[in-house]
XYZ file of C-alpha atoms in Angstrom:
295
model
C -28.573 -23.273 4.234
C -28.241 -19.883 5.951
C -25.845 -21.369 8.527
C -23.733 -22.896 5.764
C -23.467 -19.578 3.908
C -22.569 -17.824 7.164
C -19.719 -20.205 7.955
C -18.388 -20.089 4.410
C -18.353 -16.306 4.492
C -16.380 -16.219 7.725
C -13.940 -18.763 6.319
C -13.380 -16.438 3.379
C -12.473 -13.589 5.728
C -9.366 -15.506 6.788
C -8.379 -17.571 3.765
C -5.424 -16.679 1.606
C -6.988 -15.285 -1.555
C -5.048 -16.215 -4.703
C -5.205 -13.613 -7.396
C -5.624 -14.721 -10.993
C -3.017 -13.813 -13.571
C -5.417 -11.338 -15.124
C -5.614 -9.308 -11.890
C -1.861 -9.046 -11.371
C -0.277 -5.606 -11.745
C 1.755 -4.729 -14.831
C 4.603 -2.853 -13.115
C 3.755 -1.342 -9.744
C 6.527 0.281 -7.740
C 7.749 -1.526 -4.636
C 7.487 0.740 -1.600
C 8.662 0.657 2.005
C 6.696 2.424 4.734
C 8.852 2.839 7.826
C 7.448 3.634 11.255
C 8.027 2.707 14.888
C 11.188 0.826 13.950
C 9.498 -1.521 11.463
C 9.208 -1.617 7.680
C 5.948 -2.320 5.880
C 6.111 -3.631 2.320
C 3.692 -2.440 -0.320
C 2.971 -1.555 -3.923
C 2.236 1.768 -5.595
C 0.260 1.837 -8.845
C 0.908 5.179 -10.511
C -1.879 6.861 -12.424
C -1.367 7.125 -16.143
C -0.920 10.656 -17.453
C 0.715 13.913 -16.347
C -0.001 16.258 -13.473
C -0.925 15.398 -9.892
C -3.553 12.806 -9.076
C -5.931 11.669 -6.347
C -4.542 8.703 -4.410
C -6.520 5.722 -3.145
C -5.147 3.750 -0.202
C -6.560 0.212 -0.288
C -6.151 -1.794 2.920
C -5.637 -5.519 2.460
C -7.800 -8.327 3.782
C -6.402 -11.016 6.081
C -3.818 -12.193 5.378
C -3.893 -10.427 2.035
C -1.179 -10.885 -0.567
C 2.017 -9.057 -1.524
C 0.548 -7.449 -4.630
C -2.947 -6.171 -5.433
C -6.389 -6.084 -3.801
C -9.125 -7.515 -6.041
C -7.197 -6.227 -9.050
C -8.107 -2.660 -8.107
C -4.578 -1.293 -8.102
C -4.024 -2.031 -11.759
C -7.564 -1.192 -12.909
C -8.128 2.052 -10.978
C -4.675 3.474 -11.749
C -5.518 3.311 -15.449
C -8.223 5.937 -14.844
C -6.166 8.808 -13.471
C -6.100 7.724 -9.809
C -2.999 6.573 -7.910
C -3.440 3.424 -5.832
C -1.310 2.340 -2.882
C -1.596 -0.889 -0.931
C 0.608 -2.536 1.675
C 0.718 -5.493 4.024
C -0.049 -4.706 7.639
C 2.759 -5.288 10.113
C 3.168 -8.990 10.848
C 1.784 -10.147 7.489
C 3.811 -11.501 4.572
C 7.109 -9.566 4.241
C 6.109 -6.634 6.454
C 7.972 -6.510 9.742
C 6.366 -6.269 13.169
C 3.401 -8.091 14.673
C -0.297 -7.901 13.871
C -2.956 -6.451 16.158
C -5.988 -4.259 15.604
C -4.273 -1.299 17.237
C -1.007 -1.847 15.377
C -2.975 -1.771 12.128
C -4.256 1.674 13.049
C -0.651 2.849 13.428
C 0.182 1.286 10.053
C -2.622 3.264 8.393
C -1.338 6.472 9.950
C 2.116 5.668 8.565
C 0.611 5.179 5.091
C -0.868 8.692 5.198
C 2.482 10.066 6.389
C 4.196 8.288 3.476
C 1.910 10.023 0.981
C 2.723 13.420 2.480
C 6.524 13.058 2.311
C 7.879 15.564 -0.256
C 9.979 12.980 -2.098
C 6.950 10.688 -2.521
C 4.690 13.538 -3.612
C 7.169 14.298 -6.390
C 7.888 10.668 -7.296
C 4.249 9.579 -7.566
C 2.544 12.855 -8.591
C 0.320 12.897 -5.489
C -2.371 15.502 -4.897
C -2.339 15.416 -1.101
C -5.698 17.202 -0.927
C -7.321 14.186 -2.580
C -6.508 11.052 -0.581
C -9.220 8.417 -0.218
C -9.127 5.544 2.274
C -10.524 2.172 1.203
C -10.353 -1.327 2.616
C -11.423 -4.843 1.779
C -12.771 -7.379 4.299
C -10.402 -7.261 7.319
C -9.069 -3.944 6.015
C -12.528 -2.511 5.373
C -13.471 -2.431 9.027
C -10.045 -1.114 10.024
C -10.381 1.724 7.531
C -13.759 2.706 8.944
C -12.336 2.679 12.477
C -9.487 4.917 11.341
C -12.000 7.312 9.790
C -13.968 7.381 13.063
C -10.818 8.320 14.965
C -9.698 10.954 12.444
C -12.345 13.571 11.621
C -10.244 14.971 8.757
C -10.747 11.728 6.815
C -13.821 12.599 4.777
C -14.061 9.899 2.089
C -14.055 6.154 2.764
C -14.781 3.041 0.704
C -15.748 -0.117 2.581
C -15.591 -3.276 0.446
C -17.234 -6.167 2.316
C -15.658 -4.823 5.484
C -15.867 -6.207 9.000
C -17.628 -4.449 11.872
C -15.352 -5.711 14.617
C -17.886 -5.163 17.382
C -20.449 -7.352 15.594
C -17.728 -9.826 14.589
C -16.735 -10.493 18.191
C -20.336 -10.732 19.323
C -20.911 -13.415 16.657
C -17.601 -15.115 17.411
C -18.461 -15.394 21.105
C -21.917 -16.835 20.427
C -21.263 -19.177 17.487
C -19.009 -22.176 18.314
C -18.812 -23.304 14.691
C -17.712 -19.852 13.538
C -15.134 -19.732 16.341
C -13.714 -23.120 15.362
C -13.432 -22.203 11.691
C -11.951 -18.753 12.359
C -9.344 -20.097 14.800
C -8.344 -22.870 12.390
C -7.763 -20.478 9.510
C -5.740 -18.052 11.611
C -3.610 -20.985 12.774
C -3.128 -21.996 9.143
C -1.803 -18.531 8.248
C 0.510 -18.523 11.286
C 1.848 -22.006 10.527
C 2.462 -20.986 6.905
C 4.680 -18.157 8.158
C 2.646 -15.359 6.605
C 1.030 -14.092 9.825
C 2.681 -13.123 13.105
C 0.281 -11.858 15.768
C 0.935 -9.882 18.919
C 0.696 -12.268 21.855
C -2.832 -12.233 23.224
C -4.274 -10.692 20.046
C -5.961 -13.754 18.585
C -9.767 -13.602 18.438
C -9.903 -16.293 21.130
C -7.821 -14.220 23.555
C -9.694 -10.998 22.778
C -13.060 -12.706 23.327
C -11.783 -14.307 26.528
C -10.712 -10.917 27.869
C -14.167 -9.520 27.058
C -15.247 -7.596 24.000
C -16.107 -4.644 26.233
C -12.326 -4.142 26.432
C -12.194 -3.284 22.724
C -11.818 0.385 21.893
C -15.294 1.833 21.148
C -14.152 2.910 17.675
C -14.123 -0.739 16.550
C -17.911 -0.835 16.980
C -18.948 0.813 13.735
C -22.697 0.925 14.286
C -22.259 2.673 17.622
C -20.302 5.364 15.785
C -22.877 5.988 13.078
C -23.278 9.673 14.087
C -19.578 10.275 13.370
C -19.527 8.253 10.167
C -22.649 10.030 8.923
C -20.534 13.157 8.392
C -18.356 11.445 5.778
C -18.589 10.409 2.136
C -18.980 6.628 2.242
C -19.267 4.027 -0.485
C -20.216 0.491 0.589
C -19.517 -2.331 -1.851
C -20.955 -5.727 -1.013
C -21.943 -9.059 -2.577
C -25.366 -10.666 -2.397
C -23.897 -14.140 -1.844
C -21.712 -13.014 1.046
C -23.164 -13.098 4.546
C -20.944 -10.163 5.476
C -23.458 -8.079 3.539
C -26.241 -8.950 5.967
C -24.256 -9.005 9.220
C -22.159 -5.879 8.729
C -22.850 -3.737 5.686
C -26.634 -3.398 5.444
C -27.235 -2.803 9.212
C -24.558 -0.097 9.237
C -25.944 1.457 6.057
C -29.413 1.775 7.600
C -27.978 3.212 10.811
C -26.255 5.869 8.739
C -29.478 6.648 6.889
C -31.230 7.097 10.242
C -28.510 9.590 11.139
C -29.288 11.523 7.937
C -25.871 10.707 6.485
C -24.729 13.430 4.127
C -23.422 11.163 1.399
C -23.633 7.393 1.800
C -24.075 4.988 -1.106
C -24.299 1.207 -1.261
C -23.671 -1.003 -4.288
C -24.317 -4.752 -4.257
C -22.964 -7.179 -6.845
C -24.036 -10.721 -7.804
C -20.959 -12.359 -6.324
C -19.448 -13.771 -3.128
C -16.786 -12.495 -0.740
C -13.935 -12.991 -3.211
C -15.630 -10.867 -5.935
C -13.986 -13.066 -8.557
C -16.774 -12.515 -11.101
C -17.325 -8.766 -10.754
C -13.914 -7.158 -10.213
C -14.035 -5.125 -13.410
C -17.448 -3.727 -12.441
C -16.208 -2.912 -8.936
C -13.224 -1.021 -10.347
C -15.569 1.000 -12.564
C -17.796 1.763 -9.566
C -14.849 2.929 -7.457
C -13.508 5.188 -10.203
C -16.943 6.663 -10.923
C -17.614 7.351 -7.231
C -14.242 9.007 -6.667
C -14.612 11.245 -9.716
C -18.187 12.193 -8.878
C -17.983 12.493 -5.096
C -14.397 13.250 -4.196
C -12.567 15.063 -6.972
C -12.532 18.771 -6.303
C -13.418 18.351 -2.618
C -11.147 18.725 0.380
C -10.630 15.390 2.174
């Protein structure tokens, strides 16, 4: 039974998640994030009200979708917090090609976008209050970005991947490898994923996971992450919780993390049953932990 749950959870990391009509945004603004000669496509959910607002960047899972992430854009923006999401380069309508390192450049471009004067005015952005969040594929990438950038002080990891542990499991579990490779191929064949040559999990594992940048190994970087405000959101029926989230959480506690919190919901990797509760948790955490602090 454990093996079955494990395989299903890894399948979910790479499946196209269809959003229900209820989670679709009312009227988000289409945005273009331009960097390195490519254009990333995204959505901006403006906070309701007047004045300037905190802004939450939510990184998509793989391959994500061209609209919202778990319905959080629409829900969180109704509580006085801007939300921005975008497709990484090489996914959906975003130009470029996908790789772990290219995603890090995309995240940097998202922060630059939020600091452009015309966008600050258009979206009422308080640039002192920018929070980085990510779901699944994007969760681990957000944590890596926070490791590399000490000025990022507040991070939300929603069922995120620890890429170091992922590749260790991938190299040791033939069934996981087969399922992962098949689902990546499905996304490529559907035309919604374009990867940098040699950047498939199979090629990365073949080259040796020791070639990965150390910042992709989250647990090894617990001393750096312990200095940040971190909210983990996980699901009890998702094996990601046990492979990635809980081990990292305990490593952070051992490092006497200043402000780390974990919330688990009775759901699976898609969080289809608890999205409203997750939105409430994110809003509450931001208002309690982040508002009024320098990020």
